[in-house]
XYZ file of C-alpha atoms in Angstrom:
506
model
C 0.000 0.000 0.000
C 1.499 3.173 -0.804
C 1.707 5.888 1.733
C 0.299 9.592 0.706
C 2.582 12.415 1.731
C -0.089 13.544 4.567
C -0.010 10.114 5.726
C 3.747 10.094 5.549
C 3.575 13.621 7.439
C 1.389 12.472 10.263
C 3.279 9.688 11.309
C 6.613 11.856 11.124
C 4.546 13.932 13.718
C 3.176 11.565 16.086
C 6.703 10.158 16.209
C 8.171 13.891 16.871
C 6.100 14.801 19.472
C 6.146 10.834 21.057
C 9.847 10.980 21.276
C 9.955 14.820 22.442
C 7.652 13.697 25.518
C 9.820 10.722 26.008
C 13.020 12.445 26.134
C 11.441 14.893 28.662
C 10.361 11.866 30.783
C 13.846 10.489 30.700
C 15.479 13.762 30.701
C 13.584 14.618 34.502
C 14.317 11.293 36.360
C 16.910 9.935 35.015
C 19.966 9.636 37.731
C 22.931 11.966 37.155
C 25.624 9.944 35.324
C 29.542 10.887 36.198
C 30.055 12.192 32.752
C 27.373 14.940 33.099
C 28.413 15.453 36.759
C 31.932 16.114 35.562
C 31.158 18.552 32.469
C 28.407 19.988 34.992
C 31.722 21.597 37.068
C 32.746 22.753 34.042
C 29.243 24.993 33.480
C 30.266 25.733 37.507
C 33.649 27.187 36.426
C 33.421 28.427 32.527
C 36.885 28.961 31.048
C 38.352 28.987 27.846
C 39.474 25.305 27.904
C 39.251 22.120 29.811
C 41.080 19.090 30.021
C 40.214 16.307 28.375
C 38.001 18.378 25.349
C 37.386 22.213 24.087
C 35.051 24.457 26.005
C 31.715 24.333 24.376
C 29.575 21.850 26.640
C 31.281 23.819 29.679
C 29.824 27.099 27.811
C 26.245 25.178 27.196
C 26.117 23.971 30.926
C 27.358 28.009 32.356
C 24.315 29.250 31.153
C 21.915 26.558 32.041
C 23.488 26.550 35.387
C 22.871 30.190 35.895
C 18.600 29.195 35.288
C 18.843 25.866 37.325
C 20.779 22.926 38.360
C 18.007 20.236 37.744
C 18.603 17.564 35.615
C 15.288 18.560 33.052
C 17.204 22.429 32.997
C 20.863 20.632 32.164
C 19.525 18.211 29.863
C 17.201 20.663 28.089
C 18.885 21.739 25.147
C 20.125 17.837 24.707
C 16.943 16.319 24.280
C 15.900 18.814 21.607
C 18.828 18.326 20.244
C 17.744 15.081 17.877
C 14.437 16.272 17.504
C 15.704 19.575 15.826
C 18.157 17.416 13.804
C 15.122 15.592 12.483
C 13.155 18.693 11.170
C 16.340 20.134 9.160
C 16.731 16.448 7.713
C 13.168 16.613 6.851
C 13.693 20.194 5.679
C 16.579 19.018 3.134
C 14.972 15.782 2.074
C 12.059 18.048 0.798
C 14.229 19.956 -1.129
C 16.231 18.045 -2.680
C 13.532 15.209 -3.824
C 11.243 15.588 -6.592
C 7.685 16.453 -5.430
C 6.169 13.047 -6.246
C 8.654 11.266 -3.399
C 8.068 14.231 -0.748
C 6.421 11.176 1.550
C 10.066 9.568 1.572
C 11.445 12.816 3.239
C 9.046 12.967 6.002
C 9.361 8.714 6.210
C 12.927 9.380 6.772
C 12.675 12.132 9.653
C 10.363 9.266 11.736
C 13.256 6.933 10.917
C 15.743 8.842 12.449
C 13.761 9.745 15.287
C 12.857 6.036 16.580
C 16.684 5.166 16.180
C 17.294 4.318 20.049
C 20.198 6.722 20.574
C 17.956 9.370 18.810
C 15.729 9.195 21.703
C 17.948 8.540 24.183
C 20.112 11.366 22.953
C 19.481 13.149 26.529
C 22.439 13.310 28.798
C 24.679 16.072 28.695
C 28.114 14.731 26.721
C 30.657 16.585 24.342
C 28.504 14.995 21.940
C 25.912 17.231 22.910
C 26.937 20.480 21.448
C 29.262 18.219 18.784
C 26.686 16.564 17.399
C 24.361 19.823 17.083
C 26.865 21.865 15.534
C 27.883 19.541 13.180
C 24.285 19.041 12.376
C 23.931 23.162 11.640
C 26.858 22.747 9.403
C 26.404 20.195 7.382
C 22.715 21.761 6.905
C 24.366 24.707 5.572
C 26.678 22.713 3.646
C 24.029 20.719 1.649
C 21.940 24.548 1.030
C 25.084 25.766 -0.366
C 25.470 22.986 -2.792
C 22.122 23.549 -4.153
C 22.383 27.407 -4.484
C 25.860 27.825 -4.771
C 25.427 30.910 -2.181
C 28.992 32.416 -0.486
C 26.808 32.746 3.004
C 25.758 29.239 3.305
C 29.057 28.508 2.933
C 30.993 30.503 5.110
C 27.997 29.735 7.600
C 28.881 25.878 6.981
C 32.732 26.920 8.353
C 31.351 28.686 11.298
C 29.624 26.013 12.501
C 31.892 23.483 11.737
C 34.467 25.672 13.774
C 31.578 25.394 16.808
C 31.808 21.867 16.486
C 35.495 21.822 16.423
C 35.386 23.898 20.118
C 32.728 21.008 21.421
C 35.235 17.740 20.116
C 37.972 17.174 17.200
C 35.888 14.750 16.012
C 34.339 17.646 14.045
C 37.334 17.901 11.984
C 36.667 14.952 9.921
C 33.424 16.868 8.540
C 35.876 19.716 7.578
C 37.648 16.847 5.656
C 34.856 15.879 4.080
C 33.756 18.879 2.251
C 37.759 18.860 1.132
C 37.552 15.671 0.132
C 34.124 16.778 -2.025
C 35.005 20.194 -3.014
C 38.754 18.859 -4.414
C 37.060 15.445 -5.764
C 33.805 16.947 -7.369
C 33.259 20.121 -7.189
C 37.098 22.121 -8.349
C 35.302 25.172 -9.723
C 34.201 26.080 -6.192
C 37.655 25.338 -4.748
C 37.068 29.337 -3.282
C 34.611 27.649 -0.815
C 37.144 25.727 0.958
C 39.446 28.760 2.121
C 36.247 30.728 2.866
C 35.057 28.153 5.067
C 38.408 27.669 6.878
C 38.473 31.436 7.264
C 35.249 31.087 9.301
C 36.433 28.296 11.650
C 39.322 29.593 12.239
C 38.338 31.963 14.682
C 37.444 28.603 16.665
C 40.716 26.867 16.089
C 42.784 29.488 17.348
C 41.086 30.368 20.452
C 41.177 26.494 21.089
C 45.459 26.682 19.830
C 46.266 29.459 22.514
C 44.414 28.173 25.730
C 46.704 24.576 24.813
C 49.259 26.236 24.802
C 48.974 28.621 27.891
C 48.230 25.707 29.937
C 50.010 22.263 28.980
C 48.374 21.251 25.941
C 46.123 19.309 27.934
C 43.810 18.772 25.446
C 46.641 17.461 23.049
C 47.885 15.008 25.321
C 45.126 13.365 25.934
C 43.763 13.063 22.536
C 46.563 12.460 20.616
C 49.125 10.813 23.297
C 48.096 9.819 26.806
C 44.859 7.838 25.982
C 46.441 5.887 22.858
C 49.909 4.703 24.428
C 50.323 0.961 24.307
C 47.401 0.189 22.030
C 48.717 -2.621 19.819
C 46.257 -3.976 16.770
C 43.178 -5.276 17.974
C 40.858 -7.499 15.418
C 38.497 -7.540 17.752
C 38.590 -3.643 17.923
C 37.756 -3.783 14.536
C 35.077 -6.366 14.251
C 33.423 -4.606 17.241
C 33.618 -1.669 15.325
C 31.932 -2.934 12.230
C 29.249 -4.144 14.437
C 28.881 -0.807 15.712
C 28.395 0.802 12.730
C 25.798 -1.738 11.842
C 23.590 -1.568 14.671
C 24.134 2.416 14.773
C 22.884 2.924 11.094
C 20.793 -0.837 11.274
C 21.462 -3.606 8.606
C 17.862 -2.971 6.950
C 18.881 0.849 5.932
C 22.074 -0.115 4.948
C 21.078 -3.158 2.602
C 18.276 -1.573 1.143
C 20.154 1.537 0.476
C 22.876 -0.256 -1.114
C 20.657 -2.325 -3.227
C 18.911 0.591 -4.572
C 19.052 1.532 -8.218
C 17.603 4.839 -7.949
C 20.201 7.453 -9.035
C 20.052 10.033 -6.469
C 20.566 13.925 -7.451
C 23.729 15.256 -8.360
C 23.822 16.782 -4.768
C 23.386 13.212 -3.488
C 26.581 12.441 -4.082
C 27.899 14.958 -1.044
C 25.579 13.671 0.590
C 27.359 10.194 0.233
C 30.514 11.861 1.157
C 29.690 13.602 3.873
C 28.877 10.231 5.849
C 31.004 7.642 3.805
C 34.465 9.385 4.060
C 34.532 9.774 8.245
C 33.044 6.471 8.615
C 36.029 5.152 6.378
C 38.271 6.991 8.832
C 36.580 4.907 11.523
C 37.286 2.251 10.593
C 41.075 2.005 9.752
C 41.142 3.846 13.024
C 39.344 0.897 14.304
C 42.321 -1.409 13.780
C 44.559 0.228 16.196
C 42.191 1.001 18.715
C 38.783 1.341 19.996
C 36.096 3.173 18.508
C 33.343 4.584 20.771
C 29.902 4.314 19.192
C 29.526 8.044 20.099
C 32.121 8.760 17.933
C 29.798 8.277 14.688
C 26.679 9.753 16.358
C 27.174 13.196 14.244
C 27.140 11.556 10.941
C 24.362 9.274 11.259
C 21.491 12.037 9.946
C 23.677 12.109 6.736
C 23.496 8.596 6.550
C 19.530 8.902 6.921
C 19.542 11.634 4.656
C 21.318 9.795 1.733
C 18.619 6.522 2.604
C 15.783 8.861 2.120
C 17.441 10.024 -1.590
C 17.807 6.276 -2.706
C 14.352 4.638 -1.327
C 10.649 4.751 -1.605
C 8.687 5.402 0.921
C 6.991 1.965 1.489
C 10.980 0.982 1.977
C 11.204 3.914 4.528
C 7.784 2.798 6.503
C 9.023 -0.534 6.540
C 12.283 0.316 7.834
C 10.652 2.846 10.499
C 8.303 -0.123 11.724
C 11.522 -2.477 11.807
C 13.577 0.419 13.915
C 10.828 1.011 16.185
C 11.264 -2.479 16.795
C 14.962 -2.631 17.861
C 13.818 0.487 19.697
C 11.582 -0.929 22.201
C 13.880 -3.732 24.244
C 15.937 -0.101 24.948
C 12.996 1.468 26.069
C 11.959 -1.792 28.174
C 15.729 -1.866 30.059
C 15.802 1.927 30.469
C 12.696 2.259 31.874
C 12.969 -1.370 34.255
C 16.517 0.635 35.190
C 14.491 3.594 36.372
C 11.716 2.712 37.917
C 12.041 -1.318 39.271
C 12.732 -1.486 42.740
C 16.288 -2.046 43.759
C 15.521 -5.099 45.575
C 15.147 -6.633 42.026
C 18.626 -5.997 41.455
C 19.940 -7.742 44.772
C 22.795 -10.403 43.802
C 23.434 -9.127 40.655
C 26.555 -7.608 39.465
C 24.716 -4.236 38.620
C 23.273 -3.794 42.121
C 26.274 -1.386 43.515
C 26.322 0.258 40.578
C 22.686 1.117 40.496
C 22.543 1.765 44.370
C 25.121 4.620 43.863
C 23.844 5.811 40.620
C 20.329 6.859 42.460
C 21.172 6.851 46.009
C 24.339 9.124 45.239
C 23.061 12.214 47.072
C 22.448 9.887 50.049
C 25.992 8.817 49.762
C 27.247 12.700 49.906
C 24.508 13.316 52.943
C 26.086 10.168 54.696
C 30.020 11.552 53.662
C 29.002 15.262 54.889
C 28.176 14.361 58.661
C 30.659 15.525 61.070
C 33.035 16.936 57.923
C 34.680 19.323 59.781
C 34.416 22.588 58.180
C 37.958 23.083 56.896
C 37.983 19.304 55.600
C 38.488 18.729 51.823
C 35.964 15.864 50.545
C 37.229 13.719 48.069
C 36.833 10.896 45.435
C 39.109 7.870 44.172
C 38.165 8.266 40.431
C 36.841 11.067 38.626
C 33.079 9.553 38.293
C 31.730 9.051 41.757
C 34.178 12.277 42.323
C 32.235 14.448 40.163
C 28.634 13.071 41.243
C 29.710 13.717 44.878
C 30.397 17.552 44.144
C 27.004 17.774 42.311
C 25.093 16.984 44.911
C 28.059 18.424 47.750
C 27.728 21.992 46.337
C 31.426 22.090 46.283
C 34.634 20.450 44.219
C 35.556 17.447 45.016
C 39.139 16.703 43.190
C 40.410 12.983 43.465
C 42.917 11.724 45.482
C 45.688 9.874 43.982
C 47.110 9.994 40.668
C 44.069 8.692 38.857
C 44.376 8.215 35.027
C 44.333 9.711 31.477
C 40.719 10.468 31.352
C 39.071 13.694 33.167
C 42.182 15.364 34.725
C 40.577 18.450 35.633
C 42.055 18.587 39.038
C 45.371 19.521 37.222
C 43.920 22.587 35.875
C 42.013 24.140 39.011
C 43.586 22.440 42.294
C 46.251 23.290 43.830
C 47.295 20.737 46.509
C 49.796 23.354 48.292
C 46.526 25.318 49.600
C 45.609 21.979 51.205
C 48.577 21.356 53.135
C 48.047 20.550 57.036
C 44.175 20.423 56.337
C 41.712 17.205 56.609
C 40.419 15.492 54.467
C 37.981 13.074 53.944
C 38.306 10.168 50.873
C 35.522 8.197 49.710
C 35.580 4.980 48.166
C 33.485 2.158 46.933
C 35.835 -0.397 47.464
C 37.366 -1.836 51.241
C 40.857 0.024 51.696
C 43.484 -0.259 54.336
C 44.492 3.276 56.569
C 48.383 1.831 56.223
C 47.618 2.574 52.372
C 47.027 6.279 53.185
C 49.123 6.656 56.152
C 52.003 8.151 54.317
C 50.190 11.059 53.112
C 48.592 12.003 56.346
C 49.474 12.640 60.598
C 46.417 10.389 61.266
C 44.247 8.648 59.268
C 40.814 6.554 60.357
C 38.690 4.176 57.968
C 34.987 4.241 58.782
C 32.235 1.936 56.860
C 28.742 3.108 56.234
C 26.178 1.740 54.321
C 23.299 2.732 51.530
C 20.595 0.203 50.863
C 23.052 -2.767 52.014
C 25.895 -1.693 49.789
C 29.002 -0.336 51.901
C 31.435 2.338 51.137
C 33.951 4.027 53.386
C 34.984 6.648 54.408
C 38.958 7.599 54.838
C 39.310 10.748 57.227
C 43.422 11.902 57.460
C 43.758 14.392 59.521
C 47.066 16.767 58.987
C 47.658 15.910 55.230
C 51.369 16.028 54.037
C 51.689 17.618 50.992
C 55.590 17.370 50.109
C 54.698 13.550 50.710
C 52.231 13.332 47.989
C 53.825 15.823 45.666
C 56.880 13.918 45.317
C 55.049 10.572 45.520
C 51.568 10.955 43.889
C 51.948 14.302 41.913
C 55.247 13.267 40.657
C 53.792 10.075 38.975
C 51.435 12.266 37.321
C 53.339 14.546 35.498
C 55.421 11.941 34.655
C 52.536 9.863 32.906
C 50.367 12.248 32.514
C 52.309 15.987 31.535
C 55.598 14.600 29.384
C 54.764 17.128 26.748
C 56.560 16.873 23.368
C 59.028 19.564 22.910
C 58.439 20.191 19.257
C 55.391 21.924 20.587
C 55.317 25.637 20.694
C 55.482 27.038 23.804
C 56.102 23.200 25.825
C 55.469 24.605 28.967
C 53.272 22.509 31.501
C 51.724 25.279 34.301
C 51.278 21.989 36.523
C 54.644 21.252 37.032
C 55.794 24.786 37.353
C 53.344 24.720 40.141
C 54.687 21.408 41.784
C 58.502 22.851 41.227
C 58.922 19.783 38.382
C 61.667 20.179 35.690
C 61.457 16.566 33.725
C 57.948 17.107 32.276
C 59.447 17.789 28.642
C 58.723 13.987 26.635
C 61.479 12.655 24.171
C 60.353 13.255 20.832
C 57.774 11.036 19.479
């Protein structure tokens, strides 16, 4: 049976409005993940740079923390984030089709929508302002193709810079229409200077705060988090089965079968997704690739399906989506709402007692803290959850690892010498383990809905101790920064009085 483009438009907007109220729902009682805690003290502290990624979810959480610090207010611009994607797909389908097939653009919007990380596109991530941005720009991308306008495209760079300041990622779109432009379309080779012109703006201001303050962002991107990697087959088949579930096998095969030609247009369109997921994948063979990592081009894979099939393809393929869509909607919501006595025995129950009972965790942590006393974490997650519900910063003890090392930018553990402190951990720990850092030290249990935790209070803490123990095995893993780099001056081992932190070349 063929669907009629009102039909085609009426299910695209009972599935927008659906999702929209189901993002709110999970948006508004979902628990605070570490992730969002963490960029959340970002929002707390804006700055030009962070220091695992550039500013731009810090800048998206400053001003949402200024209206509220409830979830639904923090999450607010993510969940509309997918939904808006889905109208400017729609938008461009419609365009770019022939009116006869206008049904397959609106088909294709309800596709994308019931994708399950469309929906559950809601926590507040990099890939929040990433993904939008990237979105914006390829939109203005595709409109500039089709009217060969200057302003489209230097709006394309602009964005595409934005994007660049939320995650590098972005960069491989920037490739992409270089890749096009210098493949297919030389006569406007004026676009691709125009465009960098526009984004550059972005580049440099993310350039100067690196190197002002360690090239954090470098080192962990590029360095720290891909030492010892070796090839990994299994990186790459899980890749590849990534990919598959992210854009789903039915798309992909019926798009590939297709024999419709799509419109000269189209074929940047192909680009645009085909080219960074290439990337991907060799990447894939040295080491693992997160399935956020493709989120931003997925609406450009969408978009190309919606060029190459007919509608009853599309309806089929939205009925078949909604179906992988709804065993994620079952184990979110049973994750939720069950009872945690469900849970009991199972490996997940610790994780889900601290994931919702967190702020009773900081409530338990805060009695008797003495008012001078420094709460802190063990790893960067619970670390970050504690100070969103504390009020206050709570930095991690010990050297911790290459991921989320904030507490090098904005602690200094100088102003903490002689002070208490109290540590919290998940896991059972000895006092002889933090006796060296400390005059005294006491470890206290407590527990939260049968799960323990404890509590380490050291009273008198000895910085020169930990500097030359703890933040000395830092900077040496952490701060070795290449000296081929401009300026390869790390401000946290000026602060700690280290002189080794320059790397051999690599």
């Amino acid at each position: 049976m063929q669907t009629t483009d009102l039909q085609a438009r009426g299910l695209f907007l009972k599935t927008f409005w659906a999702t929209l109220a189901l993002k709110l729902v999970l948006a508004a009682f979902f628990p605070m993940t570490g992730d969002e805690a963490f960029f959340f003290q970002w929002g707390v502290t804006p700055d030009w740079g962070y220091s695992d990624h550039p500013p731009m979810v810090g800048w998206w959480l400053a001003g949402l923390h200024r209206i509220s610090d409830q979830p639904l207010v923090l999450r607010s611009l993510t969940l509309l984030v997918s939904s808006v994607i889905a109208l400017g797909l729609v938008d461009l389908a419609r365009r770019h089709l022939p009116p006869e097939r206008e049904a397959a653009a609106w088909l294709a919007g309800a596709v994308y929508l019931v994708l399950p990380w469309s929906w559950m596109f809601v926590l507040v991530t990099t890939d929040t302002p990433l993904v939008f941005f990237m979105a914006l720009s390829a939109y203005c991308f595709l409109r500039a193709e089709a009217s060969g306008r200057a302003a489209w495209y230097a709006a394309a760079g602009l964005f595409v810079g934005l994007a660049f300041l939320s995650k590098y990622f972005a960069a491989l779109l920037g490739l992409a229409y270089a890749v096009y432009i210098l493949g297919w379309q030389r006569r406007r080779w004026w676009t691709l200077p125009l465009m960098l012109a526009c984004a550059l703006p972005s580049i440099a201001l993310n350039l100067v705060y690196n190197a002002t303050h360690g090239w954090p962002n470098i080192l962990f991107n590029f360095f720290n988090r891909h030492e010892g990697k070796p090839w990994s087959p299994v990186n790459f088949a899980t890749y590849l089965g990534m990919a598959a579930y992210l854009l789903t096998p039915w798309l992909l095969w019926q798009a590939w079968r297709a024999r419709r030609v799509a419109p000269a247009y189209g074929r940047a369109m192909t680009v645009l997704w085909l080219f960074p997921l290439a990337v991907f994948t060799l990447l894939s063979v040295r080491r693992e690739v997160g399935l956020h990592w493709v989120l931003g081009f997925v609406p450009l894979f969408v978009l190309w399906c919606a060029l190459r099939l007919e509608p009853a393809q599309l309806r089929r393929s939205w009925r078949w989506t909604l179906g992988l869509s709804l065993p994620h909607l079952v184990l979110v919501g049973v994750l939720m709402a069950s009872p945690l006595a469900w849970w009991q025995g199972s490996r997940l129950y610790e994780k889900l007692v601290f994931l919702r009972e967190a702020e009773a965790v900081t409530r338990a942590l805060e009695q008797d803290l003495p008012p001078d006393a420094q709460l802190m974490g063990r790893a960067y997650s619970p670390a970050a959850i504690l100070a969103y519900f504390h009020g206050r910063y709570v930095p991690v003890f010990g050297p911790g690892r290459h991921h989320a090392r904030q507490d090098d930018q904005v602690v200094d553990f100088r102003a903490l010498a002689g002070r208490p402190m109290r540590i919290f951990s998940p896991s059972p720990v000895q006092a002889e383990e933090f006796a060296p850092y400390f005059e005294s030290v006491r470890v206290t249990p407590f527990r939260i809905e049968g799960v323990s935790y404890w509590r380490i209070d050291g009273q008198g803490f000895k910085y020169p101790a930990y500097r030359d123990q703890v933040l000395r095995e830092a900077a040496q893993h952490f701060h070795r920064i290449p000296p081929w780099l401009p300026n390869p001056r790390s401000p946290f081992c000026e602060r700690y009085g280290f002189s080794d932190c320059l790397a051999a070349p690599r």
